[in-house]
Amino acid sequence: MSDEDAERSVTRRLPTLDKTPDGAGGTDGVDGTGGATPSGADTAATGTADHDRVRRFRSARRVPAALVALVLLAAAGLLLYDVAAVRANRPAMTWRRWLARELGTRHLDNPWILGPAALAMVLGIWLVVTAVTPGLRQVLPMRPAAPDTRAGLDRAAAALVLRDRAMEVAGVQSVRVAVSRRKAKTHAVSHFRELDEVRADLDTSLGEGLRQLGLAHELRLTVDVRRPKKR
């Protein structure tokens, strides 16, 4: 066998990937090494699941914590001082003797007993609600751009951006935008053009603006267009 025949016997043509009808190389779901790659639907589903797991920012609650700590510290210090004074064969403080006498003579249905008890209950409920709720209602969480980063957008800043976009629509004379945690309410005044046309343009422009804000939870948009009041 000649050298040309030997070279022809060991040389094989490598398989090629046919182009898809849209001109993209490769087949959907298969990479160049033969392994499966996530399709666009799987990626979109993963991104949506990640966005659903985005939580609100939690407030540090420094002011309530500082107030509770100061009150408890003052009460504990005062009680400890009085107990130490009694242990040192000195009379108890006046407020402690008065409190013991009142608690021993008044019934539980007395208004002077029910009032402080209700106040203590309200304060306790307020502390529990403050502890379990996130707070920072003015900050809207944004979609994470990286695994270990979090970003938020102030509601006033989001309303200002939407207001600027609404003022660019033809026919809008003035606009007022209010952004809450779940809604973006727009009240516009149009001095020319048909109201339906202005409303449709506002829906399109503000809807695109909401998508460009990159918020983790999409806000529900409501648009109200009216004529200016006659003077």
PDB file of C-alpha atoms in Angstrom:
ATOM      1  CA  MET A   1       0.000   0.000   0.000  1.00  0.00           C
ATOM      2  CA  SER A   2       1.367   3.377  -0.967  1.00  0.00           C
ATOM      3  CA  ASP A   3       1.759   6.388   1.280  1.00  0.00           C
ATOM      4  CA  GLU A   4      -1.176   8.109  -0.415  1.00  0.00           C
ATOM      5  CA  ASP A   5      -3.469   5.150   0.329  1.00  0.00           C
ATOM      6  CA  ALA A   6      -2.326   5.078   3.984  1.00  0.00           C
ATOM      7  CA  GLU A   7      -3.010   8.807   4.445  1.00  0.00           C
ATOM      8  CA  ARG A   8      -6.449   8.424   2.865  1.00  0.00           C
ATOM      9  CA  SER A   9      -7.339   5.521   5.187  1.00  0.00           C
ATOM     10  CA  VAL A  10      -6.564   7.401   8.465  1.00  0.00           C
ATOM     11  CA  THR A  11      -8.092  10.721   7.422  1.00  0.00           C
ATOM     12  CA  ARG A  12     -11.783  11.083   8.121  1.00  0.00           C
ATOM     13  CA  ARG A  13     -14.066  14.000   7.570  1.00  0.00           C
ATOM     14  CA  LEU A  14     -15.285  15.610  10.802  1.00  0.00           C
ATOM     15  CA  PRO A  15     -19.042  16.018  11.247  1.00  0.00           C
ATOM     16  CA  THR A  16     -20.348  19.557  10.903  1.00  0.00           C
ATOM     17  CA  LEU A  17     -23.325  21.194  12.567  1.00  0.00           C
ATOM     18  CA  ASP A  18     -25.982  22.227  10.108  1.00  0.00           C
ATOM     19  CA  LYS A  19     -27.246  25.769  10.425  1.00  0.00           C
ATOM     20  CA  THR A  20     -30.723  26.282  11.675  1.00  0.00           C
ATOM     21  CA  PRO A  21     -33.257  28.022   9.462  1.00  0.00           C
ATOM     22  CA  ASP A  22     -32.713  31.335  11.259  1.00  0.00           C
ATOM     23  CA  GLY A  23     -28.996  31.238  10.414  1.00  0.00           C
ATOM     24  CA  ALA A  24     -27.706  30.400  13.909  1.00  0.00           C
ATOM     25  CA  GLY A  25     -25.052  27.714  14.123  1.00  0.00           C
ATOM     26  CA  GLY A  26     -25.562  24.538  16.124  1.00  0.00           C
ATOM     27  CA  THR A  27     -28.717  22.838  17.332  1.00  0.00           C
ATOM     28  CA  ASP A  28     -30.946  24.062  20.108  1.00  0.00           C
ATOM     29  CA  GLY A  29     -30.011  22.527  23.436  1.00  0.00           C
ATOM     30  CA  VAL A  30     -26.641  21.039  22.320  1.00  0.00           C
ATOM     31  CA  ASP A  31     -23.227  22.654  22.568  1.00  0.00           C
ATOM     32  CA  GLY A  32     -20.096  21.927  20.582  1.00  0.00           C
ATOM     33  CA  THR A  33     -18.945  19.149  22.916  1.00  0.00           C
ATOM     34  CA  GLY A  34     -22.193  17.226  22.704  1.00  0.00           C
ATOM     35  CA  GLY A  35     -23.466  18.311  26.121  1.00  0.00           C
ATOM     36  CA  ALA A  36     -26.883  19.809  26.691  1.00  0.00           C
ATOM     37  CA  THR A  37     -27.161  23.546  27.240  1.00  0.00           C
ATOM     38  CA  PRO A  38     -30.105  25.339  28.888  1.00  0.00           C
ATOM     39  CA  SER A  39     -32.605  26.631  26.401  1.00  0.00           C
ATOM     40  CA  GLY A  40     -34.052  30.147  26.408  1.00  0.00           C
ATOM     41  CA  ALA A  41     -37.217  29.007  28.170  1.00  0.00           C
ATOM     42  CA  ASP A  42     -35.233  27.375  30.981  1.00  0.00           C
ATOM     43  CA  THR A  43     -33.119  30.501  31.402  1.00  0.00           C
ATOM     44  CA  ALA A  44     -36.176  32.718  31.523  1.00  0.00           C
ATOM     45  CA  ALA A  45     -37.806  30.437  34.071  1.00  0.00           C
ATOM     46  CA  THR A  46     -34.679  30.484  36.235  1.00  0.00           C
ATOM     47  CA  GLY A  47     -34.515  34.268  36.058  1.00  0.00           C
ATOM     48  CA  THR A  48     -38.174  34.564  37.019  1.00  0.00           C
ATOM     49  CA  ALA A  49     -37.668  32.249  39.975  1.00  0.00           C
ATOM     50  CA  ASP A  50     -34.684  34.310  41.130  1.00  0.00           C
ATOM     51  CA  HIS A  51     -36.741  37.492  40.922  1.00  0.00           C
ATOM     52  CA  ASP A  52     -39.549  35.913  42.959  1.00  0.00           C
ATOM     53  CA  ARG A  53     -37.069  35.201  45.744  1.00  0.00           C
ATOM     54  CA  VAL A  54     -35.953  38.827  46.014  1.00  0.00           C
ATOM     55  CA  ARG A  55     -37.010  40.176  49.389  1.00  0.00           C
ATOM     56  CA  ARG A  56     -37.472  43.680  50.667  1.00  0.00           C
ATOM     57  CA  PHE A  57     -34.721  45.494  52.487  1.00  0.00           C
ATOM     58  CA  ARG A  58     -34.948  45.268  56.277  1.00  0.00           C
ATOM     59  CA  SER A  59     -34.582  48.342  58.434  1.00  0.00           C
ATOM     60  CA  ALA A  60     -32.004  48.408  61.199  1.00  0.00           C
ATOM     61  CA  ARG A  61     -34.668  49.798  63.586  1.00  0.00           C
ATOM     62  CA  ARG A  62     -32.080  51.724  65.565  1.00  0.00           C
ATOM     63  CA  VAL A  63     -34.515  54.222  67.111  1.00  0.00           C
ATOM     64  CA  PRO A  64     -37.024  51.674  68.543  1.00  0.00           C
ATOM     65  CA  ALA A  65     -34.185  49.447  69.747  1.00  0.00           C
ATOM     66  CA  ALA A  66     -32.426  52.390  71.416  1.00  0.00           C
ATOM     67  CA  LEU A  67     -35.632  53.565  73.110  1.00  0.00           C
ATOM     68  CA  VAL A  68     -36.457  50.103  74.455  1.00  0.00           C
ATOM     69  CA  ALA A  69     -32.886  49.615  75.654  1.00  0.00           C
ATOM     70  CA  LEU A  70     -32.852  52.976  77.462  1.00  0.00           C
ATOM     71  CA  VAL A  71     -36.204  52.341  79.171  1.00  0.00           C
ATOM     72  CA  LEU A  72     -35.196  48.857  80.292  1.00  0.00           C
ATOM     73  CA  LEU A  73     -31.813  50.092  81.484  1.00  0.00           C
ATOM     74  CA  ALA A  74     -33.352  52.922  83.513  1.00  0.00           C
ATOM     75  CA  ALA A  75     -36.002  50.666  85.067  1.00  0.00           C
ATOM     76  CA  ALA A  76     -33.517  47.914  85.885  1.00  0.00           C
ATOM     77  CA  GLY A  77     -31.030  50.400  87.364  1.00  0.00           C
ATOM     78  CA  LEU A  78     -33.677  52.058  89.524  1.00  0.00           C
ATOM     79  CA  LEU A  79     -35.035  48.729  90.780  1.00  0.00           C
ATOM     80  CA  LEU A  80     -31.539  47.408  91.468  1.00  0.00           C
ATOM     81  CA  TYR A  81     -30.664  50.547  93.447  1.00  0.00           C
ATOM     82  CA  ASP A  82     -33.822  50.250  95.563  1.00  0.00           C
ATOM     83  CA  VAL A  83     -33.242  46.541  96.283  1.00  0.00           C
ATOM     84  CA  ALA A  84     -29.653  47.255  97.311  1.00  0.00           C
ATOM     85  CA  ALA A  85     -30.846  50.063  99.593  1.00  0.00           C
ATOM     86  CA  VAL A  86     -33.370  47.760 101.295  1.00  0.00           C
ATOM     87  CA  ARG A  87     -30.679  45.110 101.736  1.00  0.00           C
ATOM     88  CA  ALA A  88     -28.563  47.767 103.442  1.00  0.00           C
ATOM     89  CA  ASN A  89     -31.321  48.304 106.066  1.00  0.00           C
ATOM     90  CA  ARG A  90     -32.568  51.501 104.458  1.00  0.00           C
ATOM     91  CA  PRO A  91     -36.237  52.214 103.731  1.00  0.00           C
ATOM     92  CA  ALA A  92     -37.580  51.450 100.261  1.00  0.00           C
ATOM     93  CA  MET A  93     -38.236  54.326  97.913  1.00  0.00           C
ATOM     94  CA  THR A  94     -41.582  56.073  98.074  1.00  0.00           C
ATOM     95  CA  TRP A  95     -42.737  54.961  94.630  1.00  0.00           C
ATOM     96  CA  ARG A  96     -42.088  51.320  95.476  1.00  0.00           C
ATOM     97  CA  ARG A  97     -44.071  51.472  98.733  1.00  0.00           C
ATOM     98  CA  TRP A  98     -46.904  53.305  96.946  1.00  0.00           C
ATOM     99  CA  LEU A  99     -46.946  50.752  94.129  1.00  0.00           C
ATOM    100  CA  ALA A 100     -47.034  47.814  96.528  1.00  0.00           C
ATOM    101  CA  ARG A 101     -49.900  49.412  98.498  1.00  0.00           C
ATOM    102  CA  GLU A 102     -51.933  50.146  95.364  1.00  0.00           C
ATOM    103  CA  LEU A 103     -51.470  46.668  93.936  1.00  0.00           C
ATOM    104  CA  GLY A 104     -52.542  45.186  97.250  1.00  0.00           C
ATOM    105  CA  THR A 105     -55.742  47.233  97.617  1.00  0.00           C
ATOM    106  CA  ARG A 106     -57.058  47.717  94.054  1.00  0.00           C
ATOM    107  CA  HIS A 107     -59.018  45.057  92.166  1.00  0.00           C
ATOM    108  CA  LEU A 108     -58.106  43.827  88.701  1.00  0.00           C
ATOM    109  CA  ASP A 109     -61.179  45.470  87.117  1.00  0.00           C
ATOM    110  CA  ASN A 110     -60.126  48.899  88.352  1.00  0.00           C
ATOM    111  CA  PRO A 111     -59.543  51.457  85.561  1.00  0.00           C
ATOM    112  CA  TRP A 112     -56.143  52.343  87.033  1.00  0.00           C
ATOM    113  CA  ILE A 113     -55.141  48.696  86.564  1.00  0.00           C
ATOM    114  CA  LEU A 114     -56.744  48.158  83.164  1.00  0.00           C
ATOM    115  CA  GLY A 115     -55.279  51.361  81.688  1.00  0.00           C
ATOM    116  CA  PRO A 116     -51.572  50.556  82.232  1.00  0.00           C
ATOM    117  CA  ALA A 117     -52.220  46.920  81.236  1.00  0.00           C
ATOM    118  CA  ALA A 118     -53.773  48.018  77.924  1.00  0.00           C
ATOM    119  CA  LEU A 119     -50.891  50.424  77.319  1.00  0.00           C
ATOM    120  CA  ALA A 120     -48.360  47.665  77.977  1.00  0.00           C
ATOM    121  CA  MET A 121     -50.248  45.368  75.575  1.00  0.00           C
ATOM    122  CA  VAL A 122     -50.255  48.002  72.817  1.00  0.00           C
ATOM    123  CA  LEU A 123     -46.533  48.631  73.279  1.00  0.00           C
ATOM    124  CA  GLY A 124     -45.857  44.887  73.172  1.00  0.00           C
ATOM    125  CA  ILE A 125     -47.833  44.449  69.937  1.00  0.00           C
ATOM    126  CA  TRP A 126     -45.999  47.422  68.423  1.00  0.00           C
ATOM    127  CA  LEU A 127     -42.630  45.906  69.327  1.00  0.00           C
ATOM    128  CA  VAL A 128     -43.605  42.517  67.852  1.00  0.00           C
ATOM    129  CA  VAL A 129     -44.847  44.081  64.607  1.00  0.00           C
ATOM    130  CA  THR A 130     -41.703  46.198  64.397  1.00  0.00           C
ATOM    131  CA  ALA A 131     -39.523  43.111  64.866  1.00  0.00           C
ATOM    132  CA  VAL A 132     -41.173  40.888  62.232  1.00  0.00           C
ATOM    133  CA  THR A 133     -41.819  43.447  59.463  1.00  0.00           C
ATOM    134  CA  PRO A 134     -38.999  44.493  57.108  1.00  0.00           C
ATOM    135  CA  GLY A 135     -39.574  48.239  57.110  1.00  0.00           C
ATOM    136  CA  LEU A 136     -37.902  50.539  54.558  1.00  0.00           C
ATOM    137  CA  ARG A 137     -41.125  50.884  52.593  1.00  0.00           C
ATOM    138  CA  GLN A 138     -39.592  53.671  50.503  1.00  0.00           C
ATOM    139  CA  VAL A 139     -37.017  51.325  48.894  1.00  0.00           C
ATOM    140  CA  LEU A 140     -38.104  49.081  46.014  1.00  0.00           C
ATOM    141  CA  PRO A 141     -35.875  46.003  45.487  1.00  0.00           C
ATOM    142  CA  MET A 142     -34.323  45.661  42.038  1.00  0.00           C
ATOM    143  CA  ARG A 143     -33.404  42.605  40.015  1.00  0.00           C
ATOM    144  CA  PRO A 144     -30.005  41.226  41.104  1.00  0.00           C
ATOM    145  CA  ALA A 145     -27.284  41.889  38.553  1.00  0.00           C
ATOM    146  CA  ALA A 146     -24.838  39.538  40.326  1.00  0.00           C
ATOM    147  CA  PRO A 147     -25.299  36.693  42.815  1.00  0.00           C
ATOM    148  CA  ASP A 148     -23.878  38.570  45.812  1.00  0.00           C
ATOM    149  CA  THR A 149     -25.199  42.076  45.144  1.00  0.00           C
ATOM    150  CA  ARG A 150     -28.477  43.752  46.057  1.00  0.00           C
ATOM    151  CA  ALA A 151     -29.823  47.028  44.773  1.00  0.00           C
ATOM    152  CA  GLY A 152     -32.817  49.163  45.603  1.00  0.00           C
ATOM    153  CA  LEU A 153     -34.544  52.166  44.101  1.00  0.00           C
ATOM    154  CA  ASP A 154     -36.229  54.877  46.115  1.00  0.00           C
ATOM    155  CA  ARG A 155     -39.923  55.280  45.344  1.00  0.00           C
ATOM    156  CA  ALA A 156     -39.582  59.041  44.947  1.00  0.00           C
ATOM    157  CA  ALA A 157     -36.789  58.553  42.395  1.00  0.00           C
ATOM    158  CA  ALA A 158     -38.893  56.013  40.472  1.00  0.00           C
ATOM    159  CA  ALA A 159     -41.822  58.449  40.418  1.00  0.00           C
ATOM    160  CA  LEU A 160     -39.552  61.221  39.138  1.00  0.00           C
ATOM    161  CA  VAL A 161     -38.254  59.040  36.289  1.00  0.00           C
ATOM    162  CA  LEU A 162     -41.784  58.071  35.252  1.00  0.00           C
ATOM    163  CA  ARG A 163     -42.916  61.689  35.455  1.00  0.00           C
ATOM    164  CA  ASP A 164     -40.128  62.798  33.102  1.00  0.00           C
ATOM    165  CA  ARG A 165     -41.104  60.103  30.606  1.00  0.00           C
ATOM    166  CA  ALA A 166     -44.770  61.108  30.805  1.00  0.00           C
ATOM    167  CA  MET A 167     -43.953  64.757  30.137  1.00  0.00           C
ATOM    168  CA  GLU A 168     -42.326  63.722  26.847  1.00  0.00           C
ATOM    169  CA  VAL A 169     -45.654  62.463  25.498  1.00  0.00           C
ATOM    170  CA  ALA A 170     -47.316  64.919  23.125  1.00  0.00           C
ATOM    171  CA  GLY A 171     -50.408  66.530  24.570  1.00  0.00           C
ATOM    172  CA  VAL A 172     -49.446  66.189  28.244  1.00  0.00           C
ATOM    173  CA  GLN A 173     -49.581  69.520  30.041  1.00  0.00           C
ATOM    174  CA  SER A 174     -48.878  68.327  33.575  1.00  0.00           C
ATOM    175  CA  VAL A 175     -48.586  64.969  35.284  1.00  0.00           C
ATOM    176  CA  ARG A 176     -48.475  63.623  38.809  1.00  0.00           C
ATOM    177  CA  VAL A 177     -47.014  60.177  39.542  1.00  0.00           C
ATOM    178  CA  ALA A 178     -47.389  58.273  42.816  1.00  0.00           C
ATOM    179  CA  VAL A 179     -45.398  55.048  43.253  1.00  0.00           C
ATOM    180  CA  SER A 180     -46.271  52.591  45.999  1.00  0.00           C
ATOM    181  CA  ARG A 181     -44.952  49.117  46.701  1.00  0.00           C
ATOM    182  CA  ARG A 182     -47.266  47.500  44.127  1.00  0.00           C
ATOM    183  CA  LYS A 183     -48.716  50.271  41.968  1.00  0.00           C
ATOM    184  CA  ALA A 184     -47.671  53.232  39.877  1.00  0.00           C
ATOM    185  CA  LYS A 185     -50.552  55.699  39.611  1.00  0.00           C
ATOM    186  CA  THR A 186     -50.356  58.445  36.991  1.00  0.00           C
ATOM    187  CA  HIS A 187     -52.698  61.423  36.789  1.00  0.00           C
ATOM    188  CA  ALA A 188     -52.090  63.494  33.661  1.00  0.00           C
ATOM    189  CA  VAL A 189     -53.689  66.638  32.263  1.00  0.00           C
ATOM    190  CA  SER A 190     -53.886  66.921  28.466  1.00  0.00           C
ATOM    191  CA  HIS A 191     -54.679  70.232  26.781  1.00  0.00           C
ATOM    192  CA  PHE A 192     -54.810  68.908  23.196  1.00  0.00           C
ATOM    193  CA  ARG A 193     -55.108  65.606  21.289  1.00  0.00           C
ATOM    194  CA  GLU A 194     -57.718  62.991  22.008  1.00  0.00           C
ATOM    195  CA  LEU A 195     -57.643  61.615  25.538  1.00  0.00           C
ATOM    196  CA  ASP A 196     -57.633  58.010  24.325  1.00  0.00           C
ATOM    197  CA  GLU A 197     -54.577  58.648  22.170  1.00  0.00           C
ATOM    198  CA  VAL A 198     -52.736  60.361  25.015  1.00  0.00           C
ATOM    199  CA  ARG A 199     -53.660  57.534  27.378  1.00  0.00           C
ATOM    200  CA  ALA A 200     -52.409  54.914  24.910  1.00  0.00           C
ATOM    201  CA  ASP A 201     -49.095  56.734  24.456  1.00  0.00           C
ATOM    202  CA  LEU A 202     -48.714  57.053  28.219  1.00  0.00           C
ATOM    203  CA  ASP A 203     -49.381  53.346  28.686  1.00  0.00           C
ATOM    204  CA  THR A 204     -46.703  52.504  26.158  1.00  0.00           C
ATOM    205  CA  SER A 205     -44.131  55.000  27.402  1.00  0.00           C
ATOM    206  CA  LEU A 206     -44.617  54.348  31.110  1.00  0.00           C
ATOM    207  CA  GLY A 207     -44.782  50.592  30.610  1.00  0.00           C
ATOM    208  CA  GLU A 208     -41.394  50.697  28.899  1.00  0.00           C
ATOM    209  CA  GLY A 209     -40.133  52.983  31.665  1.00  0.00           C
ATOM    210  CA  LEU A 210     -41.182  50.501  34.337  1.00  0.00           C
ATOM    211  CA  ARG A 211     -39.343  47.710  32.558  1.00  0.00           C
ATOM    212  CA  GLN A 212     -36.213  49.824  32.294  1.00  0.00           C
ATOM    213  CA  LEU A 213     -36.252  50.527  36.027  1.00  0.00           C
ATOM    214  CA  GLY A 214     -35.223  46.916  36.616  1.00  0.00           C
ATOM    215  CA  LEU A 215     -37.476  46.311  39.617  1.00  0.00           C
ATOM    216  CA  ALA A 216     -37.700  42.795  41.015  1.00  0.00           C
ATOM    217  CA  HIS A 217     -41.504  42.955  41.306  1.00  0.00           C
ATOM    218  CA  GLU A 218     -43.313  44.601  38.429  1.00  0.00           C
ATOM    219  CA  LEU A 219     -45.582  47.460  39.418  1.00  0.00           C
ATOM    220  CA  ARG A 220     -49.172  47.641  38.233  1.00  0.00           C
ATOM    221  CA  LEU A 221     -49.641  50.760  36.108  1.00  0.00           C
ATOM    222  CA  THR A 222     -52.786  52.882  36.168  1.00  0.00           C
ATOM    223  CA  VAL A 223     -53.142  55.967  33.955  1.00  0.00           C
ATOM    224  CA  ASP A 224     -55.778  58.674  34.334  1.00  0.00           C
ATOM    225  CA  VAL A 225     -55.941  61.450  31.709  1.00  0.00           C
ATOM    226  CA  ARG A 226     -58.208  64.474  32.039  1.00  0.00           C
ATOM    227  CA  ARG A 227     -58.734  67.887  30.533  1.00  0.00           C
ATOM    228  CA  PRO A 228     -57.576  70.962  32.453  1.00  0.00           C
ATOM    229  CA  LYS A 229     -60.181  72.588  34.641  1.00  0.00           C
ATOM    230  CA  LYS A 230     -61.904  75.584  33.189  1.00  0.00           C
ATOM    231  CA  ARG A 231     -61.292  78.812  35.038  1.00  0.00           C
TER     232      ARG A 231
END
